[in-house]
Coordinates of C-alpha atoms and ligand atoms in Angstrom, one line a residue:
M1 CA -9.4 -17.2 -7.4
I2 CA -7.8 -15.8 -10.6
S3 CA -10.6 -13.5 -11.9
E4 CA -10.8 -12.7 -15.6
T5 CA -9.5 -9.2 -14.8
L6 CA -6.5 -10.6 -13.1
Q7 CA -6.0 -13.0 -15.8
K8 CA -6.2 -10.4 -18.6
A9 CA -3.4 -8.4 -16.7
R10 CA -1.3 -11.3 -16.2
D11 CA -1.5 -12.2 -19.9
F12 CA -0.9 -8.6 -20.9
E13 CA 2.3 -8.3 -19.0
A14 CA 3.6 -11.8 -19.8
K15 CA 3.0 -11.1 -23.5
Y16 CA 4.4 -7.5 -23.8
A17 CA 6.9 -6.9 -20.9
P18 CA 9.7 -8.9 -22.6
F19 CA 9.7 -6.6 -25.3
I20 CA 11.3 -3.9 -22.8
P21 CA 15.2 -4.3 -23.1
D22 CA 17.0 -4.4 -19.5
S23 CA 19.0 -1.8 -20.8
Q24 CA 16.1 0.7 -20.8
R25 CA 15.6 0.4 -17.5
P26 CA 17.4 1.4 -14.1
A27 CA 19.8 -1.4 -13.3
F28 CA 19.0 -1.6 -9.8
H29 CA 16.1 0.4 -9.0
A30 CA 12.5 -1.4 -9.2
T31 CA 10.2 -0.5 -12.2
P32 CA 7.0 -1.9 -13.0
S33 CA 6.9 -4.9 -15.4
I34 CA 5.3 -2.7 -18.0
G35 CA 3.2 0.4 -18.0
W36 CA 2.6 2.6 -15.1
T37 CA 3.5 2.5 -11.3
N38 CA 3.3 4.9 -8.6
D39 CA 3.4 4.1 -4.6
P40 CA 5.3 1.0 -3.5
N41 CA 2.7 -1.1 -1.5
G42 CA 3.2 -4.5 0.7
F43 CA 7.2 -3.6 1.2
S44 CA 7.7 -6.7 3.6
L45 CA 9.6 -9.7 4.6
Y46 CA 7.8 -13.1 3.6
R47 CA 9.4 -16.4 4.1
G48 CA 13.0 -15.2 3.7
E49 CA 12.5 -12.8 0.8
Y50 CA 11.6 -9.2 0.7
H51 CA 8.4 -8.5 -1.2
L52 CA 7.5 -5.2 -2.8
F53 CA 4.1 -4.8 -4.6
Y54 CA 3.4 -1.6 -6.4
Q55 CA 0.5 0.5 -7.6
Y56 CA 0.5 -0.6 -11.1
H57 CA -1.7 0.2 -14.6
P58 CA 0.0 -2.3 -17.0
Y59 CA -1.9 -1.2 -20.0
S60 CA 0.0 2.2 -20.5
C61 CA 2.1 4.7 -18.8
E62 CA -0.8 6.6 -17.3
W63 CA -2.5 6.1 -13.9
G64 CA -5.6 4.0 -14.6
P65 CA -7.7 1.3 -12.5
M66 CA -5.2 0.1 -10.1
H67 CA -3.6 -3.1 -9.7
W68 CA -1.0 -4.4 -7.7
G69 CA 2.3 -5.4 -9.4
H70 CA 4.6 -7.5 -7.8
V71 CA 8.4 -8.1 -7.5
K72 CA 10.6 -10.0 -4.8
T73 CA 14.2 -9.4 -3.8
R74 CA 17.0 -10.8 -1.3
D75 CA 19.3 -7.7 -1.6
F76 CA 17.0 -4.9 -2.4
L77 CA 18.9 -4.5 -6.0
H78 CA 17.9 -7.5 -8.1
W79 CA 14.1 -7.5 -8.4
E80 CA 12.8 -10.8 -9.7
R81 CA 9.5 -10.3 -11.4
L82 CA 6.0 -12.0 -10.2
P83 CA 2.8 -12.0 -11.8
V84 CA 0.3 -9.4 -11.1
A85 CA -0.8 -10.0 -7.5
L86 CA -4.4 -8.0 -7.3
A87 CA -6.8 -6.6 -9.8
P88 CA -9.8 -4.5 -9.5
D89 CA -12.5 -7.0 -9.8
M90 CA -14.9 -6.9 -7.0
E91 CA -17.9 -4.6 -6.4
Y92 CA -16.0 -2.9 -3.4
D93 CA -12.7 -2.4 -5.3
K94 CA -13.8 -2.2 -8.8
N95 CA -12.7 1.5 -9.4
G96 CA -9.0 0.3 -7.9
C97 CA -7.0 -1.8 -5.7
F98 CA -5.3 1.4 -3.8
S99 CA -2.0 1.3 -1.6
G100 CA -1.5 -0.7 1.4
S101 CA 0.8 -3.1 3.0
A102 CA 1.4 -6.7 3.8
I103 CA 2.6 -9.0 6.5
E104 CA 3.5 -12.8 7.0
L105 CA 1.0 -14.6 9.4
P106 CA 2.1 -17.1 11.8
D107 CA 0.6 -19.9 10.0
G108 CA 2.8 -19.0 6.9
R109 CA 0.4 -17.3 4.6
Q110 CA 0.8 -13.5 3.4
M111 CA -1.8 -11.2 4.3
I112 CA -2.2 -8.1 2.2
V113 CA -4.3 -5.2 3.5
Y114 CA -5.4 -2.5 0.9
T115 CA -7.9 0.2 0.2
G116 CA -10.9 -0.9 -1.9
V117 CA -12.4 2.0 -4.2
R118 CA -15.5 2.1 -5.6
R119 CA -17.3 5.3 -7.4
R120 CA -20.8 6.6 -7.0
L121 CA -22.9 9.6 -7.8
S122 CA -23.2 11.7 -4.9
P123 CA -26.7 13.4 -4.1
D124 CA -25.5 16.9 -5.8
G125 CA -24.2 15.0 -8.9
R126 CA -20.7 14.5 -8.2
M127 CA -18.7 11.3 -9.0
E128 CA -17.2 10.4 -5.7
E129 CA -14.7 7.6 -4.6
V130 CA -16.1 5.5 -1.4
Q131 CA -12.8 4.1 0.2
T132 CA -12.9 1.1 2.4
Q133 CA -10.1 -1.2 3.8
C134 CA -9.9 -4.8 2.3
Q135 CA -7.7 -8.0 2.8
A136 CA -6.3 -10.6 0.7
I137 CA -4.5 -13.9 1.7
G138 CA -1.9 -15.6 -0.3
D139 CA 1.1 -17.8 -0.7
G140 CA 3.6 -15.1 -2.3
V141 CA 2.1 -15.4 -5.7
N142 CA -1.7 -16.1 -5.7
Y143 CA -3.9 -14.0 -3.2
D144 CA -7.7 -14.5 -2.4
K145 CA -9.6 -11.6 -1.6
W146 CA -11.2 -12.0 1.8
P147 CA -14.8 -13.4 1.8
A148 CA -16.0 -10.7 4.6
N149 CA -14.4 -7.7 2.8
P150 CA -14.3 -4.9 3.3
V151 CA -12.8 -5.0 7.0
L152 CA -13.0 -1.5 7.7
T153 CA -15.6 1.0 6.5
D154 CA -17.2 4.2 7.1
K155 CA -18.5 2.9 10.5
D156 CA -15.1 2.5 11.7
L157 CA -14.3 6.0 11.4
P158 CA -14.1 8.7 14.3
A159 CA -16.8 11.1 14.3
G160 CA -16.6 13.5 11.2
G161 CA -14.0 11.4 9.6
S162 CA -14.3 11.0 5.6
A163 CA -15.4 7.9 3.9
L164 CA -14.1 9.4 0.9
D165 CA -10.5 9.9 1.8
F166 CA -9.9 6.7 3.9
R167 CA -6.8 5.0 2.6
D168 CA -3.5 3.2 2.5
P169 CA -3.3 1.0 5.4
K170 CA -0.1 0.0 6.9
V171 CA -0.1 -3.1 9.0
W172 CA 2.3 -4.6 11.3
R173 CA 2.3 -7.1 14.4
D174 CA 3.6 -5.9 17.9
E175 CA 5.2 -8.0 20.5
D176 CA 2.2 -8.2 22.5
G177 CA 0.6 -10.4 19.4
V178 CA -1.8 -7.7 18.5
Y179 CA -1.9 -6.6 14.8
R180 CA -2.1 -2.9 14.3
M181 CA -2.5 -0.7 11.4
V182 CA -2.4 3.0 10.4
V183 CA -4.8 4.5 7.9
G184 CA -4.9 7.8 6.2
N185 CA -8.0 10.0 6.7
R186 CA -9.7 13.6 6.3
T187 CA -10.8 15.2 9.3
P188 CA -13.9 17.9 9.2
D189 CA -11.2 20.9 8.7
G190 CA -10.8 19.0 5.4
S191 CA -7.0 18.3 6.5
G192 CA -5.3 15.0 7.3
A193 CA -5.3 12.7 10.2
I194 CA -3.8 9.2 10.7
L195 CA -6.3 6.5 12.5
L196 CA -4.7 3.6 14.4
Y197 CA -6.6 0.2 14.2
E198 CA -5.8 -2.9 16.2
S199 CA -7.0 -6.7 15.7
E200 CA -6.3 -9.6 17.7
D201 CA -7.2 -11.9 14.9
A202 CA -6.1 -9.8 11.7
V203 CA -9.7 -9.8 10.6
N204 CA -11.6 -7.8 13.3
W205 CA -10.4 -4.4 13.8
Q206 CA -11.2 -1.7 16.2
L207 CA -10.3 1.9 16.2
A208 CA -7.8 2.6 18.8
A209 CA -7.0 6.2 18.4
T210 CA -6.2 9.4 16.2
L211 CA -2.5 9.4 16.3
D212 CA -2.0 12.7 14.6
S213 CA -3.6 15.2 12.6
S214 CA -2.8 18.0 10.1
R215 CA -4.9 20.8 11.2
N216 CA -4.1 22.2 8.0
Q217 CA -0.5 22.8 9.1
Y218 CA 1.2 20.2 7.0
G219 CA -0.8 20.0 3.7
R220 CA -4.1 18.5 3.5
M221 CA -5.1 14.9 3.1
W222 CA -2.4 12.8 4.6
E223 CA -2.1 9.7 2.6
C224 CA 0.4 6.7 2.9
P225 CA 1.3 6.5 6.6
D226 CA 3.8 4.4 8.5
F227 CA 4.5 4.4 12.1
F228 CA 7.3 2.7 13.8
P229 CA 10.0 2.8 16.8
L230 CA 13.5 3.7 15.7
D231 CA 16.3 4.5 18.2
G232 CA 14.2 5.1 21.0
K233 CA 11.9 7.4 19.2
Q234 CA 8.6 6.9 17.5
V235 CA 8.3 7.9 13.8
L236 CA 5.2 8.6 11.7
F237 CA 5.7 8.9 8.2
T238 CA 2.8 10.5 5.7
S239 CA 2.6 12.2 2.4
P240 CA 0.3 15.2 2.4
Q241 CA -1.4 16.4 -0.5
E242 CA -1.7 20.2 -1.1
M243 CA 1.2 21.3 1.1
S244 CA 2.4 24.8 1.5
P245 CA 6.1 25.4 1.5
I246 CA 7.6 26.3 5.0
G247 CA 10.8 28.0 4.4
L248 CA 13.1 25.4 2.6
E249 CA 11.6 22.6 4.5
F250 CA 8.8 21.8 2.6
H251 CA 7.8 22.7 -1.0
A252 CA 4.2 23.2 -2.6
G253 CA 2.3 20.3 -3.8
N254 CA 2.6 16.6 -2.8
G255 CA 5.3 16.3 0.0
T256 CA 6.5 13.9 2.6
V257 CA 6.8 14.6 6.0
C258 CA 8.5 12.9 8.8
L259 CA 7.3 13.4 12.5
I260 CA 9.5 12.3 15.3
G261 CA 8.5 12.0 18.5
S262 CA 7.4 9.9 21.6
Y263 CA 4.4 7.1 21.9
D264 CA 2.7 5.6 24.9
P265 CA 1.6 2.3 23.8
A266 CA -0.9 2.2 26.7
T267 CA -2.7 5.1 25.7
H268 CA -1.7 5.7 22.2
Q269 CA -0.7 9.0 22.7
F270 CA 1.7 10.1 20.1
Q271 CA 3.6 13.4 20.8
R272 CA 5.6 15.1 18.3
E273 CA 9.0 16.6 19.0
N274 CA 10.2 17.2 15.6
V275 CA 8.7 17.7 12.1
Q276 CA 10.9 17.5 8.6
A277 CA 10.6 16.3 5.0
I278 CA 11.5 13.0 4.4
D279 CA 13.3 13.6 1.1
Y280 CA 14.6 17.3 -0.2
G281 CA 14.6 16.4 -3.9
I282 CA 12.3 16.7 -6.7
D283 CA 10.8 13.2 -7.0
F284 CA 9.9 11.3 -4.0
Y285 CA 6.4 10.1 -2.6
A286 CA 4.5 7.6 -0.4
P287 CA 7.4 5.9 1.3
Q288 CA 7.0 2.7 3.1
T289 CA 9.1 0.5 5.4
L290 CA 10.2 -2.9 6.7
L291 CA 12.2 -4.4 9.1
T292 CA 15.1 -6.7 8.0
P293 CA 15.7 -9.8 10.3
D294 CA 19.1 -8.2 11.4
G295 CA 16.9 -5.1 12.8
R296 CA 17.3 -2.5 10.0
R297 CA 14.5 -0.5 9.1
V298 CA 14.5 0.0 5.5
M299 CA 12.5 2.5 3.4
I300 CA 11.4 2.7 -0.1
A301 CA 9.5 5.3 -1.9
W302 CA 7.9 6.3 -5.5
M303 CA 10.9 8.2 -7.0
Q304 CA 8.4 10.4 -8.9
N305 CA 5.8 13.0 -7.7
W306 CA 2.3 13.6 -9.1
N307 CA 3.7 17.0 -9.6
T308 CA 6.5 16.2 -12.1
L309 CA 4.4 13.9 -14.2
G310 CA 4.7 16.1 -17.3
G311 CA 8.5 15.1 -17.5
K312 CA 7.6 11.7 -18.8
P313 CA 9.6 10.7 -21.6
H314 CA 7.8 10.2 -24.9
D315 CA 7.0 6.7 -26.0
C316 CA 7.9 5.2 -22.6
R317 CA 7.0 1.5 -21.9
W318 CA 7.2 1.8 -18.5
F319 CA 6.9 4.7 -16.1
G320 CA 7.7 5.3 -12.4
Q321 CA 10.5 3.9 -10.4
M322 CA 10.9 3.3 -6.9
S323 CA 14.1 4.8 -4.9
L324 CA 16.8 2.9 -3.8
P325 CA 16.2 1.2 -0.5
R326 CA 17.6 3.2 2.4
E327 CA 18.3 2.4 5.9
L328 CA 16.8 4.9 8.3
S329 CA 17.9 5.9 11.8
V330 CA 17.4 8.8 14.0
R331 CA 20.3 11.1 15.0
D332 CA 20.0 14.4 17.2
G333 CA 16.0 14.0 16.7
R334 CA 16.3 14.1 12.9
L335 CA 15.9 11.3 10.4
I336 CA 19.0 9.7 8.9
Q337 CA 18.6 7.9 5.6
V338 CA 21.8 6.1 3.9
P339 CA 21.8 3.6 0.8
V340 CA 21.2 -0.1 2.0
R341 CA 24.7 -1.6 2.7
E342 CA 24.0 -4.5 0.2
L343 CA 24.9 -1.8 -2.5
E344 CA 28.5 -2.0 -1.5
A345 CA 28.8 -5.7 -2.7
Y346 CA 28.2 -4.5 -6.2
R347 CA 30.9 -1.7 -6.1
R348 CA 33.6 -2.1 -8.7
D349 CA 36.7 -0.2 -9.9
K350 CA 37.3 2.2 -7.3
V351 CA 38.8 5.6 -7.9
T352 CA 40.1 7.9 -5.1
Y353 CA 41.3 11.3 -5.0
Q354 CA 42.6 13.2 -2.1
S355 CA 42.6 17.0 -1.5
V356 CA 42.3 17.9 -5.3
L357 CA 42.4 21.7 -5.9
V358 CA 39.4 22.8 -7.8
N359 CA 39.0 26.5 -8.6
S360 CA 37.7 25.9 -12.3
E361 CA 36.1 23.3 -14.3
T362 CA 37.9 20.1 -13.4
N363 CA 37.5 16.7 -15.1
L364 CA 39.2 14.0 -13.3
H365 CA 40.6 10.8 -14.9
G366 CA 38.3 7.7 -14.2
L367 CA 35.3 9.8 -13.2
R368 CA 32.3 9.0 -15.4
G369 CA 29.3 6.8 -15.6
R370 CA 25.6 6.4 -15.1
M371 CA 25.9 3.5 -12.5
V372 CA 27.7 4.9 -9.9
D373 CA 28.3 5.4 -6.1
M374 CA 30.6 8.5 -5.5
T375 CA 31.4 10.3 -2.5
V376 CA 32.5 13.9 -2.6
T377 CA 34.0 15.8 0.5
V378 CA 34.4 19.4 0.0
R379 CA 36.2 22.0 2.0
P380 CA 37.6 25.6 1.7
V381 CA 41.3 26.0 1.1
S382 CA 41.2 28.8 4.0
R383 CA 38.2 30.5 5.6
G384 CA 36.0 32.1 2.7
S385 CA 37.8 30.7 -0.2
Y386 CA 35.0 29.8 -2.1
A387 CA 31.4 31.4 -2.9
S388 CA 30.2 27.8 -4.6
F389 CA 30.9 24.5 -5.7
R390 CA 29.2 22.3 -8.1
V391 CA 29.2 18.6 -8.9
N392 CA 28.1 17.9 -12.6
V393 CA 27.0 14.4 -13.4
A394 CA 25.2 12.8 -16.5
R395 CA 26.9 15.3 -18.5
D396 CA 27.9 16.0 -22.1
G397 CA 28.2 18.9 -24.2
E398 CA 24.2 19.3 -24.2
F399 CA 23.1 17.8 -20.6
A400 CA 24.2 18.0 -17.0
T401 CA 22.6 17.4 -13.9
T402 CA 24.1 19.8 -11.1
I403 CA 24.0 19.7 -7.3
R404 CA 25.6 23.0 -6.1
Y405 CA 26.8 24.1 -2.6
K406 CA 27.0 27.7 -1.5
P407 CA 28.8 27.9 2.0
D408 CA 27.9 31.4 2.9
T409 CA 24.1 30.3 3.0
S410 CA 24.5 26.6 3.6
I411 CA 22.2 26.0 0.6
L412 CA 22.3 22.9 -1.3
K413 CA 20.6 22.9 -5.0
I414 CA 19.8 20.1 -7.0
D415 CA 19.1 21.3 -10.6
R416 CA 18.1 19.0 -13.5
T417 CA 17.2 21.8 -15.9
R418 CA 19.4 20.5 -18.6
S419 CA 18.6 16.9 -17.9
G420 CA 16.8 16.0 -20.9
S421 CA 13.4 17.1 -20.0
N422 CA 11.8 20.2 -21.8
A423 CA 8.6 20.1 -19.8
D424 CA 7.5 23.1 -17.7
I425 CA 8.0 21.0 -14.3
V426 CA 10.1 21.6 -11.5
H427 CA 13.5 20.9 -12.2
T428 CA 15.5 22.7 -9.1
R429 CA 15.2 22.4 -5.6
S430 CA 17.1 24.1 -2.6
F431 CA 17.6 23.1 0.9
L432 CA 19.4 24.1 3.9
V433 CA 22.3 21.7 4.9
R434 CA 24.6 21.7 7.8
P435 CA 28.5 21.7 7.0
R436 CA 30.5 20.1 9.8
D437 CA 33.7 22.1 10.5
G438 CA 33.2 23.9 6.9
E439 CA 32.9 20.5 5.4
I440 CA 30.3 19.0 3.4
K441 CA 29.9 15.6 2.0
L442 CA 28.0 14.4 -0.8
R443 CA 27.3 10.8 -1.6
I444 CA 25.8 10.5 -5.2
V445 CA 24.0 7.5 -6.4
L446 CA 23.2 7.4 -10.3
D447 CA 21.5 4.5 -11.9
R448 CA 20.9 5.3 -15.5
F449 CA 17.6 7.4 -15.2
S450 CA 18.0 9.0 -11.5
V451 CA 20.4 11.0 -9.2
E452 CA 19.9 10.3 -5.3
V453 CA 22.2 12.5 -3.0
F454 CA 22.8 11.8 0.5
V455 CA 24.4 14.7 2.4
N456 CA 26.5 14.3 5.4
D457 CA 26.4 10.8 6.0
G458 CA 22.6 10.9 5.3
E459 CA 21.5 13.9 7.4
Q460 CA 19.2 14.8 4.1
A461 CA 18.3 13.1 1.1
A462 CA 17.4 14.5 -2.4
S463 CA 16.0 12.6 -5.3
A464 CA 15.5 13.2 -8.9
T465 CA 14.7 11.4 -12.2
I466 CA 16.8 12.2 -15.3
Y467 CA 16.0 11.0 -18.7
T468 CA 19.0 12.0 -20.4
P469 CA 20.8 10.2 -22.8
Q470 CA 22.9 7.4 -21.6
E471 CA 25.9 8.8 -23.4
A472 CA 25.9 11.9 -21.2
D473 CA 28.0 10.4 -18.8
A474 CA 30.7 12.6 -17.8
I475 CA 31.1 13.9 -14.2
S476 CA 33.0 17.2 -13.4
F477 CA 33.4 19.8 -10.8
D478 CA 33.6 23.4 -10.8
A479 CA 33.8 26.2 -8.1
E480 CA 33.8 30.1 -7.7
G481 CA 36.9 30.5 -5.5
S482 CA 39.0 27.5 -4.5
V483 CA 37.9 24.2 -2.7
L484 CA 39.7 21.1 -1.9
V485 CA 37.9 17.9 -2.9
D486 CA 38.4 14.2 -1.8
V487 CA 36.7 11.6 -4.0
E488 CA 35.7 7.9 -3.6
K489 CA 33.9 6.6 -6.8
Y490 CA 32.8 3.1 -7.9
D491 CA 31.0 1.8 -10.7
I492 CA 28.1 -0.3 -9.6
V493 CA 27.9 -3.5 -11.6
I494 CA 24.8 -5.8 -11.1
P495 CA 25.3 -9.2 -12.3
S496 CA 22.1 -10.6 -13.8
Ligands
LIG501 N1 -2.0 6.7 -4.6 C1 -2.8 5.5 -4.5 C2 -3.6 6.1 -3.1 C3 -2.6 6.9 -2.4 C4 -2.0 7.7 -3.5 C5 -3.6 5.4 -5.7 C6 -0.9 8.1 -3.2 O1 -4.0 4.7 -2.4 O2 -3.3 7.6 -1.4 O3 -2.8 5.1 -6.5 O4 0.1 8.4 -4.1

């Protein structure tokens, strides 16, 4: 049934989204039709196409009562717009349809699982949000909320679990035919935990286990979980709020954490072996994954962060974009992420250079652009021949976004201080990388308003949004000392 609230949102986007020219959006990253987006939701395969829903407030570029926007794609790069899927129109979700996920049911329908939010006045006079898990069933365009919603409430929590911080269900179906979902929750110590629920019929859910919890070590509330096997290991993703930095591994604020370990499905015991950040850049949060028919685990995230909203461009008609979907694997106990291979089909105008000596500012013919896939490999001319190396992108006389590497510390720094924002927000991040035989390889993907850096074939990724004028499109190198540089650069051309 299409409620008045949903129809109003659909009418609004149908009327006003066409006023936003494609040239004012990224060419191949997903954006909201109009207004605001945050988390990706329901990233899943349905009837042979990949669907992506997103936290959505069409009416302004600010977070507001959460709807679910909707796009779909066959190649992770062309995003076809679909009408708004969910609106906050029921008693149990009247203050927001928060994040969640989707799967195809055996009978060919699509099931959405999401968090319904309603506000209430607490006994001591504070406004608080009650969060429950809800379902909706649809055909890929229209969705009916389940009559028996909510399907999980405070009654389904473990002892001491918070009914106010209980959100972001990620659902899947295992080979044993059982539906399972993970949900973020808060424990009595105030920090986060990930709960596992099971269901035989995708309607009646039972708590199976608490898979892991922060114990105030990796941030507080654990939002937006995902849980999947990968390369013989089990991976648990979460996006913690209120993190404290741990060396250069995590940063303060809203972060992302990947816990890699082992899992015993019989006892639901998850054993952590390694903990790392998912993305080491500035703008990345709430990632979610799907499994492709050819067995790839593909991740997408909100390429933004709650702590950097002050950098929003003035007069924007849309705000918030998704990361490039990334193929995941585990190598040596660490998460590896590379752009989806579909991107390679859109590479044009190859430019290559071998062993170029860089010892001062260097501009090479053919290196420019704002929709680019470029790999730069850097090695010293001789041992200790350089103190730092820089790649500058999105550059003109005024602007530049810089990726700097210092071999003595193995620290890579992404710096968008001069990338069009004069807001007092985070503009740099530094992280440790692992050079191989003194060499470092940087794959840099640009799409008008973003930079995504993949280090050493995906050992680390760092993402940042940049709202520089598109005319700032030069690419240059610079070194303190002498380095040898190989370059392979393509323009990305996405036919409409
Ligand atoms: N955003 C959603 C929540 C989620 C948070 C609300 C994470 O469901 O926990 O818009 O960004």
